[in-house]
Coordinates of C-alpha atoms in Angstrom, one line a residue:
M151 CA 116.4 79.9 52.1
S152 CA 119.5 82.1 52.9
A153 CA 122.2 80.7 55.2
S154 CA 121.3 83.2 58.0
W155 CA 117.6 82.2 58.0
S156 CA 118.7 78.5 57.8
W157 CA 120.8 78.8 61.0
Y158 CA 118.0 80.8 62.7
V159 CA 115.6 77.9 62.1
I160 CA 118.2 75.3 63.2
V161 CA 119.1 77.1 66.4
L162 CA 115.4 77.9 67.3
T163 CA 114.4 74.3 66.7
V164 CA 117.2 72.8 68.7
L165 CA 116.6 75.2 71.6
N166 CA 112.9 74.3 71.6
I167 CA 113.6 70.6 71.8
V168 CA 116.2 71.0 74.6
G169 CA 114.0 73.3 76.5
L170 CA 111.0 70.9 76.3
V171 CA 113.2 68.0 77.5
W172 CA 114.5 70.1 80.4
L173 CA 110.9 71.2 81.3
L174 CA 109.7 67.6 81.3
F175 CA 112.3 66.3 83.7
A176 CA 112.4 69.4 85.9
T177 CA 108.7 69.1 86.6
A178 CA 108.7 65.3 86.9
R179 CA 110.7 65.2 90.2
R180 CA 108.9 65.4 93.5
R181 CA 110.6 68.0 95.7
P182 CA 111.7 66.8 99.2
A183 CA 109.1 69.1 101.0
D184 CA 106.3 67.7 98.9
E185 CA 105.7 64.4 100.7
K186 CA 102.0 64.8 100.2
P187 CA 100.1 66.6 97.4
A188 CA 100.3 70.3 98.0
T189 CA 97.9 73.0 96.9
D190 CA 100.5 75.4 95.6
T191 CA 98.1 77.5 93.6
G192 CA 95.5 77.8 96.3
H193 CA 92.7 77.3 93.8
T194 CA 89.6 75.5 95.2
W195 CA 86.2 74.8 93.7
D196 CA 83.0 73.6 95.3
E197 CA 84.6 73.7 98.8
D198 CA 86.7 70.5 98.4
I199 CA 88.0 70.3 94.8
R200 CA 91.6 71.6 94.9
E201 CA 94.1 72.3 92.1
L202 CA 97.2 70.3 92.9
N203 CA 100.7 70.5 91.5
N204 CA 101.8 66.9 91.3
P205 CA 104.5 65.5 89.0
L206 CA 103.3 63.7 85.9
P207 CA 102.8 59.9 86.1
R208 CA 105.9 58.0 84.8
W209 CA 103.9 56.4 81.9
W210 CA 102.7 59.9 80.8
L211 CA 106.2 61.3 81.1
W212 CA 107.8 58.6 78.9
L213 CA 105.1 59.2 76.3
F214 CA 106.2 62.8 76.1
V215 CA 109.8 61.6 75.8
L216 CA 108.8 59.3 73.0
T217 CA 107.4 62.2 71.1
V218 CA 110.7 64.1 71.5
V219 CA 112.6 61.0 70.2
F220 CA 110.1 60.8 67.3
S221 CA 110.7 64.5 66.4
I222 CA 114.4 64.0 66.4
G223 CA 114.1 61.0 64.1
Y224 CA 111.7 63.0 61.8
L225 CA 114.3 65.9 61.6
V226 CA 117.0 63.4 60.6
A227 CA 114.8 61.7 57.9
Y228 CA 113.0 64.8 56.5
P229 CA 113.9 68.4 55.9
G230 CA 113.0 70.5 59.0
L231 CA 116.3 72.0 60.1
G232 CA 116.8 74.9 57.7
N233 CA 118.6 73.9 54.6
I234 CA 119.5 70.4 55.8
P235 CA 117.8 68.1 53.3
G236 CA 117.1 65.0 55.4
R237 CA 118.4 61.5 54.9
L238 CA 115.5 60.4 52.7
G239 CA 115.8 63.3 50.3
W240 CA 112.1 64.0 50.4
T241 CA 110.8 67.5 49.4
S242 CA 107.3 68.8 48.8
E243 CA 108.4 69.9 45.3
K244 CA 109.4 66.4 44.4
E245 CA 106.1 65.0 45.7
M246 CA 104.2 67.6 43.8
L247 CA 106.1 66.9 40.5
Q248 CA 105.6 63.2 41.0
A249 CA 101.9 63.6 41.6
M250 CA 101.6 65.8 38.5
A251 CA 103.5 63.2 36.4
D252 CA 101.2 60.4 37.7
N253 CA 98.2 62.5 36.8
R254 CA 99.5 63.3 33.4
A255 CA 100.1 59.6 32.8
R256 CA 96.5 58.7 33.8
L257 CA 95.1 61.5 31.6
D258 CA 97.2 60.5 28.7
A259 CA 95.8 57.0 28.9
V260 CA 92.3 58.5 28.7
Y261 CA 93.1 61.0 25.9
A262 CA 94.9 58.3 23.8
G263 CA 91.6 56.7 22.9
F264 CA 90.5 59.9 21.2
R265 CA 93.8 61.0 19.7
G266 CA 94.0 61.2 15.9
K267 CA 90.2 61.0 15.4
P268 CA 88.6 63.6 13.2
L269 CA 86.8 66.3 15.2
D270 CA 83.5 65.5 13.5
A271 CA 83.8 62.0 14.9
L272 CA 84.5 63.4 18.4
V273 CA 81.4 65.5 18.2
D274 CA 79.3 62.4 17.7
D275 CA 81.2 60.5 20.5
P276 CA 79.3 60.8 23.8
D277 CA 82.4 60.0 25.8
A278 CA 84.5 62.6 24.1
V279 CA 81.8 65.2 24.5
K280 CA 81.5 64.4 28.2
I281 CA 85.2 64.8 28.8
G282 CA 85.2 68.0 26.6
R283 CA 82.5 69.4 28.8
N284 CA 84.7 68.9 31.9
V285 CA 87.7 70.5 30.2
F286 CA 85.6 73.5 29.2
A287 CA 84.0 73.8 32.7
N288 CA 87.4 73.7 34.4
N289 CA 89.2 76.2 32.1
C290 CA 86.8 78.2 30.0
A291 CA 83.6 78.7 32.0
G292 CA 85.0 81.5 34.0
C293 CA 84.7 83.8 31.0
H294 CA 82.2 82.2 28.7
G295 CA 79.9 80.7 31.3
S296 CA 79.2 77.1 32.1
D297 CA 76.8 76.9 29.2
A298 CA 79.2 78.7 26.8
R299 CA 76.7 81.4 26.1
G300 CA 79.1 84.1 27.0
A301 CA 78.6 87.4 28.8
T302 CA 79.3 91.1 28.1
G303 CA 82.8 91.2 26.6
Y304 CA 82.9 87.4 26.1
P305 CA 81.3 85.9 22.9
N306 CA 78.6 83.3 22.8
L307 CA 80.3 80.1 21.6
V308 CA 77.2 78.0 20.8
D309 CA 75.0 80.4 18.7
G310 CA 76.9 79.7 15.4
N311 CA 78.2 83.2 15.1
W312 CA 81.9 82.7 14.9
I313 CA 84.1 85.8 14.5
H314 CA 87.2 83.9 13.3
G315 CA 85.3 81.0 11.6
G316 CA 83.3 78.1 13.0
D317 CA 84.8 75.1 11.1
A318 CA 86.6 72.5 13.2
D319 CA 90.1 73.8 12.3
A320 CA 89.3 77.4 13.1
V321 CA 87.7 76.6 16.5
V322 CA 90.7 74.4 17.5
A323 CA 93.1 77.2 16.3
S324 CA 91.2 79.8 18.3
I325 CA 91.6 77.8 21.5
L326 CA 95.1 76.6 20.9
H327 CA 96.7 79.9 19.8
G328 CA 94.3 82.5 21.2
R329 CA 92.9 85.6 19.4
I330 CA 93.3 89.3 19.6
G331 CA 90.5 91.5 18.6
V332 CA 91.0 95.2 17.9
M333 CA 88.2 97.6 16.9
P334 CA 89.6 101.1 16.5
G335 CA 87.7 104.1 17.8
W336 CA 86.2 106.3 15.1
G337 CA 84.7 109.0 17.3
S338 CA 87.4 111.6 16.3
V339 CA 86.8 110.8 12.6
L340 CA 83.0 110.6 12.6
G341 CA 82.1 113.2 15.2
D342 CA 79.1 112.8 17.5
D343 CA 76.6 113.1 14.7
G344 CA 78.4 110.5 12.6
V345 CA 78.6 108.0 15.4
R346 CA 74.9 108.3 16.0
E347 CA 74.2 107.8 12.3
V348 CA 76.5 104.8 11.8
A349 CA 75.1 103.2 15.0
D350 CA 71.5 103.4 13.7
Y351 CA 72.6 102.0 10.3
V352 CA 74.3 99.1 12.1
R353 CA 71.1 98.5 14.1
R354 CA 69.2 98.5 10.7
L355 CA 71.7 95.9 9.4
S356 CA 70.9 93.7 12.4
G357 CA 67.2 94.0 12.1
Q358 CA 66.7 96.2 15.2
S359 CA 64.7 99.3 15.7
H360 CA 66.3 102.4 14.2
V361 CA 65.7 105.9 13.0
D362 CA 65.5 105.8 9.2
T363 CA 66.9 109.3 8.6
L364 CA 69.9 108.6 10.8
A365 CA 70.4 105.1 9.2
M366 CA 70.3 106.5 5.7
R367 CA 73.0 109.1 6.5
G368 CA 75.0 106.4 8.3
K369 CA 75.0 104.1 5.3
S370 CA 77.4 106.2 3.3
R371 CA 79.7 106.7 6.3
F372 CA 79.6 103.0 7.0
E373 CA 80.6 102.1 3.4
A374 CA 83.4 104.6 3.4
I375 CA 84.9 103.7 6.8
C376 CA 83.6 100.4 8.1
A377 CA 83.2 98.3 5.0
G378 CA 86.9 97.7 4.7
C379 CA 86.7 95.2 7.6
H380 CA 83.0 94.4 7.9
G381 CA 82.2 94.3 4.2
V382 CA 79.7 96.5 2.3
D383 CA 76.9 94.2 3.4
G384 CA 78.1 94.2 7.0
R385 CA 78.5 90.4 7.1
G386 CA 82.1 90.6 8.5
N387 CA 85.3 88.9 7.6
P388 CA 86.6 85.9 9.6
A389 CA 90.1 86.4 8.2
L390 CA 90.3 89.8 9.9
G391 CA 88.2 88.9 13.0
A392 CA 85.5 91.4 11.9
P393 CA 82.2 90.2 13.2
N394 CA 79.0 89.8 11.2
L395 CA 76.9 92.9 12.0
T396 CA 73.7 91.4 10.5
A397 CA 73.5 88.5 12.9
N398 CA 72.3 90.5 15.9
A399 CA 74.9 88.7 18.0
W400 CA 76.8 91.2 20.2
I401 CA 79.8 90.8 22.4
Y402 CA 79.5 94.2 24.1
G403 CA 75.8 94.6 23.7
G404 CA 73.5 95.6 20.9
S405 CA 71.7 98.5 22.4
R406 CA 72.0 101.9 20.8
E407 CA 74.2 103.2 23.6
A408 CA 76.5 100.1 23.5
I409 CA 77.0 100.3 19.7
R410 CA 77.7 104.0 19.9
E411 CA 80.3 103.3 22.5
T412 CA 81.9 100.7 20.4
I413 CA 82.1 102.9 17.3
A414 CA 83.3 106.0 19.1
N415 CA 85.9 104.5 21.4
G416 CA 86.7 101.1 19.9
R417 CA 87.2 97.8 21.6
H418 CA 90.1 95.6 22.5
S419 CA 89.8 92.0 23.5
V420 CA 92.2 89.1 24.1
M421 CA 91.5 85.4 24.0
P422 CA 94.6 83.7 25.6
A423 CA 96.3 80.8 24.0
W424 CA 95.7 77.5 25.8
D425 CA 98.1 75.2 24.0
R426 CA 100.7 75.2 26.8
I427 CA 98.1 74.7 29.5
L428 CA 95.8 72.2 28.0
G429 CA 97.6 70.6 25.1
E430 CA 96.1 69.6 21.8
D431 CA 94.2 66.6 23.2
Q432 CA 92.2 68.6 25.7
V433 CA 91.7 71.5 23.3
R434 CA 90.2 69.2 20.6
L435 CA 87.8 67.6 23.2
A436 CA 86.7 71.0 24.4
A437 CA 86.1 72.1 20.8
A438 CA 84.1 68.9 20.2
W439 CA 81.8 69.7 23.1
L440 CA 81.4 73.3 21.8
L441 CA 80.5 72.1 18.3
A442 CA 78.1 69.5 19.8
Q443 CA 76.3 72.2 21.8
E444 CA 76.1 74.4 18.6
R445 CA 74.6 71.5 16.6
D446 CA 72.1 70.6 19.4
L447 CA 71.0 74.3 19.6
R448 CA 70.7 74.6 15.9
E449 CA 68.6 71.4 15.7
A450 CA 66.4 72.5 18.6
T451 CA 65.8 75.9 16.9
A452 CA 64.9 74.2 13.6
D453 CA 62.4 71.9 15.4
D454 CA 60.8 74.9 17.1
E455 CA 60.5 76.7 13.8
G456 CA 59.0 73.7 12.3
I457 CA 56.4 73.4 15.0
A458 CA 55.5 77.1 14.7
L459 CA 55.1 76.7 10.9
T460 CA 52.8 73.7 11.2
G461 CA 50.9 75.1 14.1
G462 CA 51.9 72.2 16.3
G463 CA 53.1 72.3 19.9
R464 CA 51.4 72.2 23.2

């Protein structure tokens, strides 16, 4: 706070206290002419209920005086007069920092039990997975959803289709350091016809409906332009962050229109780094929860496929 604003607050506060004290004692005295209660306002209700203007009872007056004394003591002990710090040295910033330090100490005691354990062990630890679920919900669910299944522009994190690799080290690295994804636009190179052809070839790669004649022409264009990142077979390259186009797992949508938009105009996505916000302990627990969800989904899918093959089920 600048010196001028500090003095403004000090003067305004002191004037308010002095004015309140004057008002209390000025209205507490009975004037000589007021030997009996007088109806100065002239307000009357129900014929005989009158609004009087009597001085406050003494006990009530001294209660008000005590509040003024308390306020003066408060301003001496705590900051309330501009930049004057107060005798106790308390500030809201100090209290906040102390609360944060206490909270970090409590959390550190919790995380210490999981620190140094292999991520595979954390995936099998119900307590670690439970804490990781809370870390994810508080920090990651805003983009990826509470179930980590993503949304348009945000990848599904439990379907096993990892753009930058799905092993434990890669998942932790993605959360800790973030990722940047850049898909250049090829509309000016391919032209409208080329974009349509490549889009149908990509749909063929992912097992979706497509026009054979367009896909056949798009194959050669894909191999000449797109294979450098996605591979000739379209299975992607985690080292480059190029997604697997055969998995039918789409960040921006797998419809014909969405794929054409991606090819023509490109995409740019940013996964922020969480190392400074969460720290390695929380990141590893969040990664453990993600990998546990992926494992559970994979096992559930395998069970469903087994039931379908054997003709079981309800």
